[in-house]
XYZ file of C-alpha atoms in Angstrom:
361
model
C 60.249 33.594 62.226
C 63.228 32.768 60.068
C 66.452 32.502 62.011
C 69.724 33.082 60.202
C 72.330 30.600 61.282
C 75.887 30.321 60.122
C 76.888 27.094 58.449
C 79.655 26.658 61.037
C 77.051 26.555 63.799
C 74.821 24.234 61.795
C 77.475 21.653 61.103
C 79.888 22.198 64.034
C 82.901 22.084 61.682
C 84.454 24.582 59.224
C 82.371 24.539 56.055
C 84.082 24.825 52.661
C 83.573 28.183 50.989
C 83.887 28.821 47.279
C 84.647 32.299 45.975
C 84.594 32.581 42.200
C 84.483 34.951 39.252
C 82.747 33.447 36.196
C 83.033 35.380 32.927
C 80.560 34.057 30.357
C 81.166 36.964 27.957
C 84.477 35.454 26.840
C 84.930 32.570 24.441
C 86.015 30.288 26.001
C 84.506 31.367 29.349
C 87.057 32.168 32.059
C 86.765 31.152 35.721
C 88.946 32.213 38.650
C 88.082 30.208 41.757
C 89.191 30.068 45.407
C 88.253 27.178 47.735
C 88.772 27.171 51.517
C 88.710 24.237 53.980
C 88.696 21.429 51.445
C 90.923 18.518 50.438
C 88.949 16.672 47.773
C 87.052 18.347 44.948
C 84.865 17.406 41.985
C 86.292 18.330 38.594
C 83.721 20.383 36.619
C 82.248 18.541 33.635
C 82.634 21.624 31.374
C 86.341 22.073 32.210
C 88.494 22.828 29.161
C 91.976 24.014 30.181
C 93.546 24.764 33.562
C 95.637 27.933 33.295
C 97.111 27.913 36.806
C 96.670 26.198 40.156
C 98.012 27.189 43.565
C 97.609 25.324 46.846
C 98.538 26.688 50.263
C 95.925 27.418 52.935
C 93.368 27.409 50.129
C 93.136 26.359 46.518
C 93.246 28.981 43.747
C 92.472 27.791 40.216
C 92.177 29.709 36.928
C 90.728 27.848 33.967
C 88.679 27.956 30.775
C 85.330 26.245 30.281
C 84.247 24.552 27.068
C 82.191 26.920 24.902
C 79.207 24.560 24.831
C 78.365 25.753 28.356
C 77.188 29.031 26.764
C 74.307 27.161 25.106
C 72.901 26.019 28.469
C 70.065 27.856 30.209
C 70.402 25.873 33.422
C 73.805 24.898 34.777
C 74.602 23.063 37.986
C 77.377 24.840 39.845
C 79.431 21.648 40.085
C 79.461 21.505 36.266
C 81.532 24.705 36.088
C 83.270 24.954 39.486
C 85.579 22.687 41.478
C 83.080 21.885 44.227
C 83.933 19.973 47.442
C 83.266 16.229 47.419
C 80.686 14.648 49.708
C 79.797 17.765 51.671
C 77.895 21.016 51.499
C 79.512 24.402 50.977
C 78.883 28.143 51.031
C 79.336 30.258 47.956
C 80.246 33.818 46.898
C 80.180 34.165 43.141
C 80.295 36.985 40.608
C 78.833 36.085 37.213
C 79.437 38.238 34.157
C 77.125 37.588 31.201
C 75.964 39.240 27.995
C 73.100 41.717 28.363
C 70.096 41.421 28.341
C 70.644 37.974 29.884
C 70.144 37.947 33.652
C 71.570 35.244 35.845
C 69.863 33.753 38.911
C 71.330 31.365 41.456
C 69.672 29.851 44.541
C 71.581 32.024 47.017
C 71.003 35.461 48.545
C 71.491 38.278 46.048
C 73.830 41.153 46.894
C 73.967 43.101 43.661
C 73.132 43.341 39.960
C 73.990 45.933 37.357
C 74.431 46.374 33.597
C 77.499 48.014 32.124
C 77.147 48.527 28.379
C 76.642 45.093 26.831
C 77.568 43.226 30.023
C 75.293 42.167 32.896
C 76.997 41.446 36.215
C 75.391 39.773 39.220
C 76.850 38.875 42.593
C 75.441 36.075 44.764
C 76.318 34.882 48.234
C 74.955 32.196 50.538
C 75.794 31.591 54.198
C 73.472 28.572 54.431
C 75.441 25.478 53.484
C 74.051 23.648 50.460
C 75.261 21.038 48.003
C 72.979 21.800 45.079
C 73.382 25.238 43.570
C 71.953 26.081 40.164
C 72.694 28.878 37.727
C 69.842 29.866 35.395
C 70.490 32.286 32.506
C 67.555 34.022 30.827
C 66.460 37.529 29.715
C 63.937 37.588 32.574
C 62.721 39.802 35.388
C 64.064 38.863 38.793
C 62.642 39.308 42.279
C 64.164 38.103 45.545
C 61.916 37.279 48.508
C 62.820 36.036 51.986
C 62.473 32.393 50.975
C 62.268 32.558 47.190
C 63.927 33.908 44.080
C 61.340 34.321 41.318
C 62.595 34.537 37.744
C 59.945 35.174 35.063
C 59.242 36.754 31.709
C 56.778 39.327 33.006
C 56.246 41.229 36.250
C 52.602 40.066 36.186
C 53.687 36.404 36.298
C 55.984 37.174 39.234
C 53.145 38.952 41.107
C 50.800 35.985 40.610
C 53.459 33.558 41.821
C 54.008 35.669 44.964
C 50.265 35.632 45.742
C 50.121 31.863 45.420
C 53.113 31.353 47.702
C 51.891 33.654 50.481
C 50.091 30.985 52.598
C 53.156 28.700 52.733
C 55.822 29.920 55.196
C 58.501 27.660 53.713
C 61.283 29.684 55.344
C 60.047 28.566 58.786
C 60.950 24.990 57.861
C 63.654 25.447 55.270
C 66.608 27.857 55.487
C 67.717 27.800 51.834
C 66.415 29.756 48.863
C 63.920 28.206 46.427
C 64.542 29.298 42.824
C 61.271 29.478 40.833
C 61.671 29.947 37.080
C 59.053 30.388 34.367
C 59.619 27.665 31.797
C 59.213 23.998 30.912
C 58.222 21.639 33.726
C 61.183 20.586 35.866
C 61.626 20.090 39.608
C 64.762 19.372 41.592
C 65.926 20.213 45.089
C 65.679 24.009 45.591
C 64.645 24.521 41.937
C 61.202 24.747 40.282
C 60.577 25.350 36.581
C 56.878 25.870 35.880
C 54.411 27.742 33.697
C 51.425 26.921 35.931
C 50.932 29.532 38.614
C 48.049 27.640 40.262
C 50.256 24.637 41.097
C 53.406 26.457 42.208
C 52.819 25.950 45.950
C 52.676 22.167 45.482
C 55.751 22.234 43.244
C 57.725 24.201 45.836
C 56.864 21.622 48.478
C 57.893 18.846 46.098
C 61.216 20.622 45.556
C 62.080 21.003 49.250
C 61.167 17.336 49.902
C 63.143 16.117 46.885
C 65.745 14.352 49.035
C 63.128 12.032 50.607
C 63.875 8.845 48.678
C 60.801 6.849 49.706
C 58.092 8.047 47.292
C 55.150 7.149 49.523
C 56.564 8.864 52.631
C 57.474 11.857 50.476
C 53.885 12.126 49.202
C 52.525 11.850 52.752
C 54.848 14.675 53.816
C 53.877 16.918 50.869
C 50.158 16.274 51.511
C 50.673 17.082 55.187
C 52.430 20.365 54.412
C 49.732 21.377 51.900
C 47.030 20.435 54.401
C 48.686 22.264 57.261
C 49.695 25.492 55.512
C 47.219 25.896 52.695
C 43.816 24.873 54.082
C 42.069 27.127 56.545
C 39.253 24.649 57.280
C 41.668 21.700 57.548
C 39.349 18.846 56.534
C 40.246 15.368 57.771
C 42.786 13.575 55.590
C 42.472 9.866 56.225
C 45.575 7.765 56.818
C 48.114 10.619 56.833
C 50.395 9.621 59.668
C 52.125 13.045 59.807
C 48.804 14.686 60.747
C 48.359 12.077 63.446
C 51.869 12.690 64.771
C 51.154 16.426 64.970
C 47.968 15.757 66.950
C 49.876 13.431 69.279
C 53.111 15.398 69.779
C 52.254 18.965 68.730
C 53.241 21.276 65.884
C 56.535 22.452 67.427
C 57.858 18.885 67.600
C 56.748 18.181 64.019
C 58.474 21.312 62.698
C 61.703 20.191 64.390
C 61.422 16.745 62.756
C 60.633 18.176 59.313
C 63.671 20.472 59.494
C 65.866 17.454 60.220
C 64.347 15.531 57.315
C 64.672 18.339 54.782
C 67.883 20.175 55.618
C 70.348 17.409 56.423
C 73.541 18.658 54.811
C 75.736 15.586 54.834
C 73.280 13.267 53.108
C 71.510 14.393 49.963
C 69.208 11.352 49.827
C 67.304 10.299 52.931
C 66.098 6.715 52.681
C 63.478 4.939 54.776
C 65.985 3.802 57.436
C 67.235 7.363 57.954
C 63.657 8.683 58.153
C 62.775 6.176 60.871
C 66.055 6.868 62.674
C 65.180 10.595 62.894
C 61.574 9.909 63.942
C 62.624 7.322 66.526
C 65.217 9.650 68.033
C 62.842 12.614 68.265
C 59.662 10.787 69.325
C 61.009 7.903 71.404
C 59.124 5.331 69.301
C 60.945 2.133 68.356
C 61.554 1.643 64.629
C 59.389 -1.491 64.301
C 56.356 0.402 65.605
C 57.118 3.287 63.215
C 57.316 0.884 60.267
C 53.874 -0.502 61.150
C 52.595 3.044 61.648
C 53.608 4.007 58.091
C 52.108 0.899 56.448
C 49.267 1.475 53.991
C 47.033 -1.277 55.398
C 46.036 -0.472 58.975
C 42.921 -1.251 60.966
C 41.701 -0.664 64.506
C 38.788 -2.231 66.356
C 36.712 -0.168 68.800
C 34.311 -1.753 71.305
C 32.108 -0.055 73.902
C 30.706 -1.577 77.070
C 29.432 0.010 80.321
C 31.525 3.125 80.345
C 34.613 1.549 78.803
C 35.898 2.177 75.289
C 38.480 -0.327 74.116
C 40.657 0.395 71.055
C 42.787 -2.383 69.597
C 45.313 -2.145 66.778
C 44.430 -5.418 65.127
C 46.491 -4.737 62.004
C 49.588 -2.557 62.278
C 49.899 0.547 64.425
C 47.679 3.620 64.275
C 47.260 7.026 65.842
C 43.670 7.333 67.023
C 41.828 10.589 67.649
C 38.779 9.885 69.830
C 35.878 12.256 70.587
C 33.296 11.521 73.294
C 30.138 13.667 73.415
C 28.632 14.196 76.862
C 25.937 16.751 77.685
C 27.064 19.128 74.953
C 30.748 18.833 75.921
C 33.372 17.046 73.868
C 36.181 15.036 75.437
C 39.137 14.464 73.102
C 41.846 11.831 73.344
C 44.769 11.184 71.011
C 46.935 8.099 71.423
C 49.034 5.567 69.553
C 47.688 2.014 69.523
C 49.842 -0.913 68.447
C 48.797 -4.378 67.298
C 50.414 -5.859 70.402
C 48.509 -3.663 72.886
C 45.061 -2.233 73.511
C 43.896 1.049 75.030
C 40.985 1.276 77.468
C 39.256 4.625 78.099
C 36.908 4.771 81.087
C 34.199 7.447 80.832
C 31.489 8.731 83.133
C 28.844 7.572 80.664
C 27.244 4.316 81.811
C 25.579 3.614 78.456
C 27.631 4.492 75.397
C 26.233 4.614 71.891
C 27.892 4.981 68.524
C 26.338 8.451 68.274
C 28.209 9.529 71.414
C 31.628 8.451 70.153
C 33.575 9.428 67.015
C 37.122 8.517 66.037
C 39.619 9.096 63.233
C 42.654 6.969 62.550
C 45.950 8.069 61.036
């Protein structure tokens, strides 16, 4: 279930809020903006002329944008608004554009209407974010619980919705994913694609975009695809996230993934931060985690008179062991490190390779 949570509760401090009116029907475009709870702001790259500026309990700014912004189909919000520096923010924005252009932004929609030659949309988000995008196209628009789908035809939108159904992204990720029909482009919370059959993978790439380590990011994407999109769940060798789920359970893994993907203060999560989160949540020291995530890992299993001995002779591994006994299967999952060995004592006096199976992660 998706749980709505205010940004104040998420971050424990007042979160900056931007309220703005953006009129793209004028030349030059006019913006009137209000910013609460902020001291330092980014100056928009398309800024032309500031008409007025007031500062009291909040900042109020009126200004013109350079006309070249009207030639852009995709605009980052911080290119046209004075956005807070080094933090996330909430947004309430009214965008006026020329019809039949429709405007989409990765926030919850509250209204859209056309008045003569003008199209007006209103967007609001109560989930703090630091990457908002505005996309302007003469497209159809559909808002789902976790997605905003923006495409040329209703058929394309229907096919996208079908493909996304098996992936409950909103259980792991509170913000909207904006999916737009067009040339290939992926960024955090934004997917441009023409290929319907690959959209589920592209969405997962977009929500993991802040994971700086490319190998760990790929492991995480493969894990999410494996977990949410495969009913048979075949074994994926060497994916440590699958092993961690088997060892600690799905609930713990979902908690970790939320921390990795939705950290608001840090847009890029490097390897040290990843291991810091994993170590804190799992109680595993960082050096063991680093060995666990190495590509080259090997374990040695020996069997003798009812004892099974597993040794991590190269790195650390999560081992899933199955012992067959009179039609029953005994399962064990444990972490073995190169500095230790695990001994399992069974009721079987004579063990054979046919009676024992194991996977390593």
